Amino acid sequence: MTTPAPGDEERDDEGGLHVGARKQVAAGIPGVLWSMRHAQEQLGPVRSAKTLLKLNQPDGFDCPGCAWPDPGHTSHFEFCENGAKAIAEEATVRRIDAGFFARHTVDDLASRTDHWLGQQGRLTEPMHRPAGAQHYRPISWDDAFGVVADALAASGDPDRAVFYTSGRTSNEAAFLYQLLVRKVGTNNLPDCSNMCHESSGVALSQTIGIGKGSVTLDDVHEAELLLIVGQNPGTNHPRMLSALEEAKRRGAVIVAVNPLPEAGLIRFKNPQKARGIVGRGTALADEYLQVKLGADLALFELLNRRLVELDDERGGGVLDRAFLDERCDGVDELFAHLRSLDVDALLAATGLAADEVERVAQLLADRSRIIICWAMGITQHRQAVPTIREMVNTLLLRGAIGRAGAGVCPVRGHSNVQGDRTMGIYEKPAPAFLDALAAEFGFEPPRDHGYDTVDAIRAMARGDVDVFVGMGGNFLAATPDTEATRAALARTKLTVQVSTKLNRSHVQGGEAALILPCLGRTEIDRTGGAVQRVTVEDSMSMVHASAGRLEPASPHLRSEVAIVCGLARRILGAGDDVPWAELAADYGRIRDRIEAVVPGFTAASTIPAGSCCPTRPATSACSPRTPGRPG
Ligand SMILES: Nc1nc2c(c(=O)[nH]1)N[C@H]1C(S)=C(S)[C@@H](COP(=O)(O)OP(=O)(O)OC[C@H]3O[C@@H](n4cnc5c(=O)[nH]c(N)nc54)[C@H](O)[C@@H]3O)O[C@H]1N2
Ligand SMILES: Nc1nc2c(c(=O)[nH]1)N[C@H]1C(S)=C(S)[C@@H](COP(=O)(O)OP(=O)(O)OC[C@H]3O[C@@H](n4cnc5c(=O)[nH]c(N)nc54)[C@H](O)[C@@H]3O)O[C@H]1N2
Ligand SMILES: [Mo]
């Protein structure tokens, strides 16, 4: 018998899920009420009001919910239903202590749902499960660091260790983490980007020379035509809906490309505006192309072919000839390819009617400030890279890149997934980044490429990995084949998870396992005796500061920075010449080091809370400047 757990009340009697009527409208009053209910249940009324009012404010913290940028203004309601849920997740008053682990064996925990595990509350102290044991037991921080150092030393080969990163890790922690990993001697730095926007980074690097988006929030507001392809902002990036509403208010036309009629794209009520709450909401998408699954490549080839034809029919004016001549290679080959296409076959593949495609082609031909946004409905398909290249071609044909109100907008997931890549969390680091790291820290980093997520699982399955470290995230549940990953992780000698909440990766790990509990984004970080703040980079390459406001969930928690520095001192030894303790005591010093290594991070050391500095020029899409491609 198991006792009912918090969260179980959302399930029906058979433990299955309820399927209700489809929502017609996203956000609005139900969204706000739901987010307040969620927050109050887990935080209590005072803590929830205090927390939600500091979300995405200049003197507050960055929402860990998603990577959509914050507007420059300071409305006290710059949060969404999901941001509130993400905050409630982290700022919950529920706690997991040593008694919890004494009551539950790992086999018992492994039999619970992911939802149940996540609902048990915040992790509060370091825990160790020795090889063969069924229970986690408390361990001191020093001893925990010793367990990791000993396991790496016993392994003897740095390439037999894997260091995963989730996308919520701050720039400061991520930078020191990759430095530690490279000083250990490996580039085995898989991250959640491998499963997320990796294909965007690859396709954008191939086409425009930089693996990031090229637009800012102002560009979105100024666009005349926005294509939202394979993305569900109503659920996953609700704050994006406000930007789309603003663009629409200024006259933009919105085209959604999605096999599913997503409620948030059809109608949206903006909870920050009375008009949004009382009215029926804004019908966001003017055109809704219900394309067949995976047929976006066919659709964009059709659209591009039509742009070339329309240019012929109108005697010019559709293709931006000057831009194509000056800035693009391979234009004639593209034209030849487009003219050779079998239009009927492509149209049949999309499942769309000819006039639907024609209307969107005409919109593209008649408007020049065009932005294409996309997310997992594109990036996670097999043909993601060619599809994204074809979407870029659409923009290039119209010269709609590198100018105001136009460009590419891959909408990232985790709140600092892009920043982590900028900081060097990448298994295939650029030589220039490694050169800069070598010069700044006086050591020779490894040059061979490391494992990405899938290669890491394969290596573990072969028995080629002794130690797995997860800086955040839930590697086991997030990776593509859970059963294969479970078996692969079980072959490692030690798995280490730096985490805020309990998840599947803690209960089905290696022979031995460690849980290192860390501060979350919402909490005050007093590492080194002073209040520290961190920086993050949003989906539009803006870096801004974030400072938590709540008392930490437990006095035993350490910041991710402190944990990395503690690990480094133990693994590399007291004689290591990186001043780990000094860096941990003043995050400004870490930002100085980042500035020395990462181009475009200038002034990061003095960045005031709430202000931004771009890690790429605002409107130039074409200068490669990051160590890796953001995924
Ligand atoms: N609440 C909440 N918010 C989150 C997250 C979360 O876990 N919870 N995760 C964050 C993360 S890491 C990410 S990456 C983002 C993800 O954000 P999204 O990419 O918006 O997330 P998905 O729910 O995967 O939505 C994929 C969309 O693509 C559509 N789609 C599927 N196949 C195709 C296709 O072949 N063609 C087209 N055109 N469309 C298709 C689906 O119908 C769906 O609308 O969300 C972030 N925000
Ligand atoms: N089935 C399925 N799998 C997927 C996806 C999907 O849609 N469906 N989406 C894919 C995508 S797009 C992504 S990005 C990946 C995400 O993969 P991951 O990032 O690995 O997974 P998450 O579920 O986001 O990780 C949640 C855990 O992160 C920890 N955490 C939360 N906040 C913090 C923090 O501030 N610091 C630290 N150290 N830990 C923290 C908590 O312990 C929490 O349990 O999953 C991929 N896998
Ligand atoms: Mo993601």
XYZ file of C-alpha atoms and ligand atoms in Angstrom:
726
model
C 0.000 0.000 0.000
C 1.208 3.466 -0.729
C -0.217 6.577 0.856
C -1.846 9.108 -1.470
C 0.657 11.757 -2.451
C 0.218 15.422 -3.166
C -0.719 15.723 -6.792
C -2.665 12.481 -6.907
C -5.942 14.366 -6.660
C -5.489 15.418 -10.273
C -5.826 11.838 -11.407
C -9.050 9.875 -11.757
C -9.944 6.703 -9.849
C -8.118 4.355 -12.173
C -5.021 6.521 -12.044
C -5.530 7.410 -15.700
C -5.663 10.914 -17.116
C -8.797 12.944 -17.734
C -9.422 13.993 -21.297
C -11.677 17.028 -21.379
C -13.188 19.131 -24.122
C -10.655 20.995 -26.241
C -9.882 24.519 -25.046
C -10.997 27.214 -27.469
C -9.071 30.076 -25.859
C -5.682 30.215 -24.153
C -4.789 32.194 -20.997
C -7.268 34.913 -19.929
C -9.040 34.607 -16.559
C -8.897 30.792 -16.273
C -5.131 30.907 -16.876
C -4.507 33.558 -14.215
C -6.796 31.909 -11.659
C -5.201 28.556 -12.289
C -1.688 29.945 -11.914
C -2.643 31.709 -8.664
C -4.257 28.525 -7.327
C -1.174 26.514 -8.205
C 1.112 29.047 -6.576
C -0.972 29.386 -3.402
C -1.269 25.638 -2.921
C 2.467 25.155 -3.005
C 3.763 28.476 -1.694
C 1.081 29.905 0.589
C -0.465 33.327 -0.196
C 2.295 35.673 1.043
C 5.195 33.749 -0.451
C 3.331 33.409 -3.753
C 2.492 37.113 -4.074
C 6.054 38.085 -3.140
C 7.456 35.623 -5.638
C 5.192 36.310 -8.579
C 5.640 40.086 -8.249
C 9.428 39.714 -8.589
C 9.227 37.540 -11.670
C 10.974 39.071 -14.709
C 11.281 42.461 -12.964
C 14.456 44.575 -13.145
C 15.340 43.866 -9.508
C 13.981 40.335 -9.521
C 14.765 36.983 -11.045
C 14.473 35.511 -14.480
C 11.554 33.143 -14.923
C 12.878 29.585 -15.143
C 9.836 28.563 -17.199
C 11.058 29.278 -20.735
C 13.530 31.342 -22.793
C 11.141 33.939 -24.237
C 12.654 37.421 -23.623
C 11.265 39.950 -21.172
C 9.892 43.191 -22.541
C 11.796 46.323 -21.527
C 8.872 47.675 -19.525
C 8.112 46.710 -15.951
C 4.488 45.679 -15.767
C 4.121 43.922 -12.424
C 2.343 41.093 -14.177
C 5.036 39.885 -16.560
C 4.376 36.270 -15.850
C 2.186 33.636 -17.344
C 0.228 30.614 -16.236
C 3.178 28.343 -16.896
C 5.781 30.672 -15.404
C 3.712 30.706 -12.224
C 3.611 26.904 -12.291
C 7.364 26.700 -12.876
C 7.924 29.060 -9.949
C 5.509 27.149 -7.723
C 7.425 23.978 -8.601
C 10.638 25.503 -7.310
C 9.340 27.724 -4.489
C 7.085 25.018 -3.029
C 7.019 24.729 0.776
C 7.149 20.923 0.538
C 10.487 19.343 1.513
C 12.303 16.047 1.020
C 14.548 15.277 3.995
C 16.705 12.339 5.077
C 13.630 10.727 6.696
C 11.935 10.578 3.288
C 14.810 8.546 1.876
C 14.872 6.326 4.998
C 11.171 5.556 4.403
C 11.452 4.869 0.667
C 13.755 2.388 -1.051
C 14.918 3.398 -4.514
C 12.884 0.507 -5.947
C 9.784 1.939 -4.289
C 10.592 5.402 -5.670
C 11.262 3.955 -9.114
C 7.734 2.519 -9.141
C 6.191 6.003 -8.710
C 5.156 8.284 -11.561
C 7.340 11.211 -12.655
C 4.557 13.512 -11.513
C 4.547 11.981 -8.003
C 8.332 12.286 -7.722
C 8.198 15.948 -8.720
C 5.414 16.675 -6.244
C 7.345 15.554 -3.156
C 9.026 18.935 -2.696
C 12.514 20.386 -2.668
C 15.641 18.357 -2.014
C 17.298 19.667 1.158
C 20.636 17.976 1.840
C 23.313 15.981 -0.009
C 22.436 12.276 -0.192
C 24.526 9.242 -1.103
C 23.454 5.774 -2.170
C 26.492 3.484 -1.984
C 26.802 0.592 -4.457
C 24.294 -2.157 -3.649
C 22.269 -0.071 -1.162
C 18.504 0.421 -1.486
C 18.433 3.698 0.446
C 20.019 7.115 0.051
C 21.746 8.303 3.241
C 22.861 11.814 4.235
C 26.455 12.728 3.403
C 28.432 15.898 4.086
C 29.286 18.183 1.174
C 33.008 17.489 1.587
C 32.518 13.749 1.597
C 30.207 14.006 -1.421
C 32.854 15.923 -3.379
C 35.350 13.255 -2.249
C 33.128 10.482 -3.651
C 33.159 12.181 -7.080
C 36.903 12.867 -7.006
C 37.657 9.275 -5.972
C 35.438 7.820 -8.705
C 37.145 9.963 -11.373
C 40.578 9.046 -10.025
C 39.715 5.340 -9.950
C 38.482 5.563 -13.527
C 41.727 7.173 -14.623
C 40.517 8.152 -18.106
C 38.730 11.540 -18.383
C 36.902 10.347 -21.493
C 35.208 7.688 -19.356
C 33.243 10.472 -17.635
C 30.184 12.316 -19.001
C 29.038 15.763 -17.827
C 25.455 16.581 -18.848
C 23.830 20.024 -18.516
C 20.165 21.013 -18.517
C 19.270 24.460 -19.817
C 18.461 26.274 -16.586
C 22.053 26.549 -15.358
C 23.215 30.175 -15.053
C 25.999 31.568 -17.264
C 28.374 31.758 -14.289
C 27.817 28.129 -13.237
C 27.911 26.867 -16.826
C 31.163 28.668 -17.589
C 32.950 27.266 -14.532
C 31.449 23.811 -15.132
C 32.824 23.547 -18.687
C 36.168 24.877 -17.409
C 36.269 22.152 -14.756
C 35.281 19.465 -17.276
C 37.973 20.578 -19.734
C 40.562 20.748 -16.944
C 39.560 17.184 -16.045
C 40.407 16.518 -19.701
C 37.296 15.779 -21.754
C 34.773 17.434 -24.065
C 32.049 14.966 -23.040
C 29.520 17.774 -22.488
C 26.141 16.638 -23.808
C 23.231 18.932 -22.990
C 19.484 19.181 -23.362
C 20.002 21.220 -26.560
C 20.962 17.951 -28.244
C 17.283 16.988 -27.898
C 15.825 20.415 -28.503
C 17.063 23.057 -30.968
C 20.248 21.289 -32.135
C 18.888 21.088 -35.675
C 18.236 24.854 -35.595
C 21.858 25.503 -34.644
C 23.127 23.233 -37.425
C 20.831 24.608 -40.142
C 21.386 28.247 -39.168
C 25.163 27.838 -39.030
C 25.066 26.324 -42.511
C 22.877 29.061 -43.961
C 23.481 32.351 -42.169
C 26.740 31.547 -40.404
C 25.508 31.845 -36.829
C 23.528 29.237 -34.944
C 21.223 31.680 -33.208
C 18.100 33.638 -33.975
C 18.521 37.044 -35.620
C 15.592 38.997 -34.179
C 14.815 40.965 -31.026
C 11.491 41.489 -29.328
C 11.207 44.865 -31.071
C 11.577 43.103 -34.410
C 8.646 40.845 -33.518
C 6.560 43.894 -32.644
C 7.509 45.559 -35.951
C 7.025 42.583 -38.255
C 4.388 42.720 -40.981
C 4.147 38.962 -41.372
C 4.919 36.283 -38.775
C 4.951 32.571 -39.497
C 4.596 30.385 -36.384
C 5.690 26.952 -37.513
C 5.559 23.789 -35.385
C 5.242 25.650 -32.142
C 2.602 25.849 -29.424
C 3.258 29.164 -27.671
C -0.081 29.047 -25.810
C 1.254 26.239 -23.643
C 5.020 26.525 -23.854
C 5.870 30.209 -24.302
C 2.703 32.025 -23.203
C 4.485 35.394 -22.913
C 5.172 35.177 -26.637
C 1.429 35.584 -27.192
C 1.623 39.151 -25.819
C 4.309 39.983 -28.388
C 2.231 38.460 -31.174
C -0.792 40.405 -29.984
C 1.278 43.619 -30.054
C 2.488 42.869 -33.585
C -1.068 42.220 -34.643
C -2.277 45.435 -33.056
C 0.242 47.207 -35.328
C -1.154 45.428 -38.358
C 0.901 42.255 -38.662
C -0.540 39.183 -40.327
C 0.054 35.872 -38.541
C 0.233 32.502 -40.240
C 0.266 29.343 -38.133
C 1.622 26.130 -39.624
C 0.596 23.203 -37.447
C -1.167 19.867 -37.911
C -3.107 20.566 -34.701
C -5.458 23.509 -34.199
C -3.685 24.864 -31.075
C -6.027 26.957 -28.888
C -3.433 29.633 -28.142
C -2.891 30.394 -31.814
C -6.539 30.550 -32.684
C -7.699 32.899 -29.959
C -5.802 34.505 -27.094
C -6.878 36.573 -24.108
C -4.074 38.675 -22.710
C -4.408 38.534 -18.914
C -2.342 41.732 -18.566
C -4.973 43.844 -20.251
C -8.586 44.347 -19.213
C -9.566 44.171 -22.876
C -7.938 40.772 -23.052
C -9.771 39.532 -20.008
C -13.256 40.748 -20.817
C -13.267 40.348 -24.564
C -13.386 37.192 -26.622
C -9.667 37.612 -27.109
C -7.645 38.291 -30.206
C -7.915 35.878 -33.088
C -4.184 35.516 -33.530
C -3.671 33.434 -36.630
C -5.058 34.942 -39.846
C -4.171 31.829 -41.796
C -3.947 28.362 -40.274
C -2.167 25.821 -42.469
C -2.989 22.389 -41.061
C -0.047 20.775 -42.766
C 0.461 17.007 -42.603
C 2.985 15.784 -40.030
C 6.537 16.246 -41.266
C 5.443 17.939 -44.513
C 6.863 21.396 -43.762
C 9.791 20.866 -46.103
C 7.357 20.247 -48.955
C 5.358 23.330 -47.927
C 8.357 25.683 -47.882
C 9.660 24.307 -51.163
C 6.246 25.042 -52.659
C 6.214 28.545 -51.194
C 9.732 29.281 -52.434
C 8.896 27.984 -55.884
C 5.826 30.264 -55.921
C 7.959 33.270 -54.910
C 10.190 32.677 -57.932
C 7.138 32.305 -60.202
C 5.438 35.380 -58.771
C 8.597 37.378 -59.441
C 8.403 36.256 -63.097
C 4.662 36.993 -63.299
C 5.023 40.461 -61.802
C 8.119 41.336 -63.782
C 10.287 41.522 -60.654
C 9.817 43.069 -57.247
C 9.234 39.823 -55.358
C 12.774 38.464 -55.136
C 15.253 40.829 -53.495
C 17.764 40.659 -56.351
C 20.222 43.119 -54.848
C 20.350 41.194 -51.579
C 20.670 37.842 -53.360
C 23.491 39.140 -55.591
C 25.430 40.789 -52.795
C 24.928 38.404 -49.901
C 24.040 34.922 -51.108
C 25.778 31.982 -52.775
C 24.118 29.196 -54.723
C 21.164 31.294 -55.885
C 21.086 29.887 -59.425
C 21.228 26.335 -58.096
C 18.317 27.113 -55.789
C 16.264 28.556 -58.665
C 17.016 25.513 -60.808
C 16.026 23.196 -57.984
C 12.788 25.054 -57.294
C 11.823 25.049 -60.978
C 12.402 21.303 -61.200
C 9.980 20.447 -58.393
C 6.838 18.366 -58.927
C 4.292 20.824 -57.566
C 1.352 18.403 -57.503
C 3.297 15.801 -55.561
C 4.478 18.404 -53.051
C 0.992 19.782 -52.568
C -0.382 16.287 -52.015
C 2.351 15.692 -49.419
C 1.296 18.770 -47.460
C -2.376 17.768 -47.429
C -3.261 21.430 -48.029
C -5.508 22.992 -50.634
C -3.772 24.893 -53.452
C -5.518 28.165 -52.566
C -4.368 27.992 -48.919
C -0.737 27.778 -50.038
C -1.312 30.457 -52.648
C -2.692 32.917 -50.072
C 0.423 32.492 -47.922
C 2.713 32.832 -50.961
C 0.977 36.114 -51.799
C 1.415 37.320 -48.214
C 5.127 36.523 -48.434
C 5.417 38.289 -51.777
C 3.636 41.428 -50.568
C 5.350 41.973 -47.214
C 9.028 42.503 -46.549
C 9.250 42.575 -42.743
C 8.849 38.810 -42.316
C 9.781 36.686 -39.298
C 9.633 32.908 -39.160
C 9.372 31.363 -35.674
C 9.630 27.639 -35.023
C 10.180 25.087 -32.291
C 9.853 21.352 -31.626
C 7.284 20.633 -34.368
C 10.156 21.327 -36.776
C 13.378 20.643 -34.870
C 12.522 17.147 -33.673
C 11.608 15.727 -37.076
C 14.148 13.696 -39.016
C 14.271 16.218 -41.878
C 14.582 19.170 -39.473
C 17.833 20.559 -40.872
C 16.741 20.734 -44.538
C 13.351 22.102 -43.446
C 14.950 24.934 -41.480
C 17.330 25.650 -44.371
C 14.286 25.919 -46.664
C 12.589 28.330 -44.231
C 15.771 30.433 -44.237
C 15.673 30.350 -48.049
C 12.184 31.875 -47.933
C 13.574 34.805 -45.950
C 16.686 35.136 -48.120
C 14.607 35.223 -51.329
C 12.741 38.183 -49.868
C 15.839 39.799 -48.362
C 14.031 39.476 -45.035
C 17.012 39.005 -42.787
C 19.359 41.393 -41.035
C 16.825 44.205 -41.263
C 14.346 45.579 -38.719
C 11.194 43.532 -38.274
C 12.574 40.550 -40.192
C 14.568 37.399 -39.613
C 14.792 33.960 -38.042
C 13.335 33.206 -34.623
C 14.005 29.719 -33.261
C 12.074 29.840 -29.985
C 14.217 28.169 -27.316
C 12.944 26.058 -24.485
C 14.791 26.133 -21.170
C 15.445 29.581 -19.784
C 19.244 29.537 -20.223
C 19.722 26.833 -22.826
C 21.187 29.365 -25.254
C 23.442 30.940 -22.613
C 24.873 27.567 -21.659
C 26.059 27.072 -25.241
C 27.506 30.589 -25.314
C 29.443 29.650 -22.144
C 31.001 26.643 -23.898
C 28.707 23.780 -22.869
C 29.179 21.935 -26.141
C 30.675 18.607 -27.087
C 32.116 20.058 -30.311
C 33.712 23.301 -29.119
C 35.047 25.729 -31.712
C 38.871 25.917 -31.783
C 38.706 29.699 -31.244
C 36.787 29.197 -28.011
C 39.302 26.627 -26.754
C 42.171 28.962 -27.714
C 40.630 31.756 -25.669
C 40.032 29.416 -22.739
C 43.628 28.175 -22.946
C 44.994 31.726 -22.990
C 42.868 32.911 -20.077
C 43.454 29.936 -17.797
C 46.911 28.763 -18.908
C 46.154 25.137 -19.697
C 45.705 23.035 -22.825
C 42.048 21.970 -23.129
C 41.230 18.707 -24.919
C 40.599 19.187 -28.638
C 38.857 15.938 -29.574
C 35.093 16.168 -29.824
C 33.172 14.610 -26.955
C 29.902 12.691 -26.699
C 26.561 14.302 -27.403
C 23.494 12.905 -25.633
C 22.957 9.918 -27.924
C 26.658 9.027 -28.112
C 26.870 9.296 -24.320
C 24.042 6.755 -23.969
C 25.732 4.459 -26.499
C 29.059 4.735 -24.647
C 27.401 3.980 -21.308
C 25.598 1.012 -22.860
C 28.963 -0.348 -24.075
C 30.363 -0.017 -20.551
C 32.694 2.798 -21.624
C 31.596 5.315 -18.972
C 32.367 5.152 -15.241
C 31.028 8.485 -13.988
C 27.958 10.460 -15.090
C 27.355 13.969 -13.721
C 24.080 15.802 -14.435
C 24.146 19.569 -13.872
C 20.371 19.839 -13.510
C 17.844 18.107 -15.700
C 16.426 14.640 -15.817
C 18.657 12.736 -18.228
C 16.817 9.434 -17.907
C 13.337 10.793 -18.592
C 14.397 13.391 -21.182
C 16.420 11.150 -23.482
C 14.784 9.478 -26.470
C 14.754 5.835 -25.304
C 14.089 5.615 -21.568
C 14.576 1.852 -21.237
C 17.874 1.866 -23.148
C 19.069 4.864 -21.127
C 18.084 3.233 -17.831
C 20.120 0.149 -18.738
C 23.028 2.319 -19.919
C 23.110 4.458 -16.739
C 22.995 1.276 -14.633
C 26.362 0.262 -16.152
C 28.128 3.340 -14.742
C 29.882 3.191 -11.376
C 28.570 6.547 -10.144
C 25.821 8.934 -11.181
C 25.795 12.435 -9.681
C 22.808 14.766 -9.995
C 22.889 18.455 -9.089
C 19.183 19.124 -8.640
C 16.401 21.110 -7.053
C 13.680 18.455 -7.229
C 13.482 14.664 -7.146
C 13.123 12.952 -10.510
C 13.580 9.613 -12.268
C 17.303 10.124 -12.818
C 17.821 9.984 -9.026
C 16.041 6.699 -8.520
C 17.374 4.703 -11.479
C 21.048 5.665 -11.713
C 24.445 3.994 -11.616
C 25.858 1.424 -9.172
C 26.275 4.242 -6.645
C 24.566 7.628 -6.759
C 24.796 11.117 -5.306
C 22.184 13.857 -5.067
C 23.665 17.344 -4.659
C 20.802 19.740 -3.869
C 21.147 23.287 -5.190
C 19.525 26.705 -4.901
C 16.920 27.599 -7.507
C 16.525 30.825 -9.500
C 13.940 32.160 -7.020
C 16.258 31.959 -3.989
C 18.723 34.382 -2.398
C 22.287 33.230 -3.125
C 24.675 34.217 -0.295
C 27.699 32.257 -1.496
C 30.869 33.691 0.048
C 28.866 35.822 2.499
C 27.653 38.354 -0.063
C 24.396 38.349 -2.011
C 25.246 37.128 -5.513
C 23.349 37.457 -8.738
C 23.694 35.468 -11.911
C 23.126 36.177 -15.595
C 21.140 34.329 -18.242
C 20.725 34.699 -22.013
C 17.265 34.575 -23.529
C 16.073 33.252 -26.877
C 16.954 36.580 -28.512
C 20.550 36.643 -27.268
C 19.952 39.239 -24.567
C 21.933 38.690 -21.387
C 20.403 39.951 -18.194
C 20.881 39.607 -14.457
C 18.754 37.532 -12.148
C 18.648 37.679 -8.346
C 16.482 35.411 -6.194
C 14.229 36.850 -3.506
C 13.146 33.933 -1.355
C 14.960 32.376 1.580
C 16.572 29.113 0.395
C 14.479 25.968 0.769
C 17.087 24.618 3.213
C 20.217 25.991 4.920
C 22.206 23.078 3.471
C 21.665 24.037 -0.169
C 24.568 25.381 -2.200
C 24.506 27.360 -5.404
C 25.474 25.604 -8.641
C 28.561 27.858 -8.716
C 29.577 26.802 -5.193
C 29.040 23.151 -6.082
C 31.180 23.389 -9.226
C 33.944 25.186 -7.313
C 33.772 22.660 -4.460
C 34.005 19.793 -6.920
C 36.875 21.474 -8.765
C 38.965 21.988 -5.637
C 38.514 18.360 -4.658
C 38.975 16.856 -8.138
C 41.841 19.078 -9.333
C 43.505 19.426 -5.929
C 44.452 22.460 -3.861
C 47.400 23.181 -6.177
C 45.210 23.980 -9.187
C 45.942 27.493 -10.392
C 42.343 28.552 -11.083
C 41.274 30.528 -7.976
C 38.056 28.511 -7.524
C 37.338 29.799 -4.005
C 37.781 33.440 -5.011
C 35.556 32.980 -8.048
C 32.839 31.389 -5.906
C 33.037 34.277 -3.424
C 32.411 36.956 -6.067
C 30.450 36.095 -9.221
C 31.585 39.409 -10.740
C 35.037 37.822 -11.058
C 33.525 34.934 -12.990
C 31.882 37.445 -15.350
C 35.272 39.122 -15.865
C 36.687 35.752 -16.910
C 33.709 35.117 -19.211
C 34.304 38.523 -20.763
C 37.904 37.539 -21.476
C 36.875 34.312 -23.222
C 33.481 34.880 -24.849
C 33.286 37.563 -27.549
C 30.297 39.847 -27.130
C 30.080 39.408 -23.379
C 31.602 42.839 -22.794
C 30.324 44.796 -19.810
C 28.798 41.660 -18.387
C 30.789 42.212 -15.218
C 29.057 45.486 -14.570
C 25.682 44.564 -15.926
C 23.021 46.064 -13.664
C 20.072 43.925 -12.668
C 17.380 43.998 -15.287
C 19.414 45.504 -18.104
C 20.541 43.646 -21.160
C 23.620 43.217 -23.263
C 23.357 41.381 -26.552
C 25.767 38.556 -27.320
C 25.456 39.361 -31.009
C 24.870 42.591 -32.927
C 21.161 43.366 -32.839
C 20.384 43.218 -36.524
C 23.377 41.618 -38.194
C 22.643 37.978 -38.729
C 25.927 36.974 -40.201
C 28.861 36.915 -37.817
C 29.795 33.632 -36.172
C 30.874 34.550 -32.688
C 29.820 31.832 -30.298
C 31.861 28.854 -29.137
C 29.193 26.443 -30.221
C 25.810 26.421 -31.738
C 22.994 26.933 -29.309
C 20.653 24.008 -29.507
N 4.774 24.466 -19.598
C 5.930 24.125 -20.181
N 6.557 25.026 -20.961
C 7.691 24.679 -21.582
C 8.309 23.408 -21.374
C 7.643 22.490 -20.521
O 8.110 21.364 -20.280
N 6.461 22.887 -19.942
N 9.477 23.078 -22.003
C 10.259 24.146 -22.617
C 11.099 23.541 -23.659
S 12.537 22.749 -23.153
C 10.818 23.647 -24.988
S 11.910 23.053 -26.138
C 9.630 24.358 -25.465
C 8.884 23.565 -26.529
O 7.891 24.357 -27.121
P 7.065 23.825 -28.376
O 7.946 23.454 -29.476
O 5.988 24.802 -28.641
O 6.474 22.482 -27.725
P 5.674 21.221 -28.226
O 4.610 21.002 -27.215
O 6.614 20.131 -28.484
O 4.947 21.719 -29.523
C 5.266 21.289 -30.786
C 4.202 21.836 -31.752
O 4.546 21.403 -33.049
C 3.398 20.840 -33.677
N 3.896 19.845 -34.637
C 4.187 18.545 -34.456
N 4.631 17.991 -35.611
C 4.618 18.970 -36.544
C 4.957 19.025 -37.932
O 5.348 18.048 -38.565
N 4.856 20.235 -38.541
C 4.405 21.342 -37.899
N 4.350 22.478 -38.577
N 4.034 21.317 -36.599
C 4.163 20.143 -35.933
C 2.559 20.276 -32.553
O 1.200 20.175 -32.932
C 2.797 21.325 -31.458
O 1.895 22.396 -31.592
O 8.726 24.607 -24.399
C 9.359 25.211 -23.259
N 8.292 25.601 -22.402
N 9.201 12.517 -23.906
C 9.763 13.712 -24.127
N 11.101 13.857 -23.951
C 11.675 15.055 -24.156
C 10.924 16.175 -24.589
C 9.532 16.001 -24.781
O 8.793 16.937 -25.150
N 8.989 14.770 -24.532
N 11.540 17.389 -24.795
C 12.992 17.396 -25.015
C 13.495 18.760 -24.779
S 12.940 19.951 -25.873
C 14.327 19.086 -23.759
S 14.946 20.688 -23.675
C 14.781 18.088 -22.788
C 14.878 18.632 -21.338
O 15.693 17.779 -20.595
P 16.174 18.110 -19.110
O 16.566 19.517 -18.974
O 17.203 17.086 -18.767
O 14.873 17.772 -18.270
P 13.894 18.582 -17.341
O 12.687 17.730 -17.231
O 13.698 19.957 -17.793
O 14.680 18.585 -15.931
C 13.951 18.812 -14.768
C 14.829 18.679 -13.526
O 15.775 19.743 -13.481
C 16.090 20.048 -12.143
N 16.147 21.505 -11.998
C 15.158 22.408 -12.133
N 15.621 23.658 -11.941
C 16.945 23.538 -11.668
C 17.991 24.462 -11.398
O 17.802 25.682 -11.351
N 19.239 23.931 -11.193
C 19.483 22.594 -11.235
N 20.728 22.156 -11.052
N 18.513 21.714 -11.465
C 17.276 22.171 -11.697
C 15.019 19.445 -11.249
O 15.622 18.488 -10.393
C 14.047 18.801 -12.231
O 13.601 17.537 -11.786
O 13.893 16.973 -22.790
C 13.747 16.416 -24.098
N 13.019 15.181 -23.952
Mo 13.626 22.064 -25.041
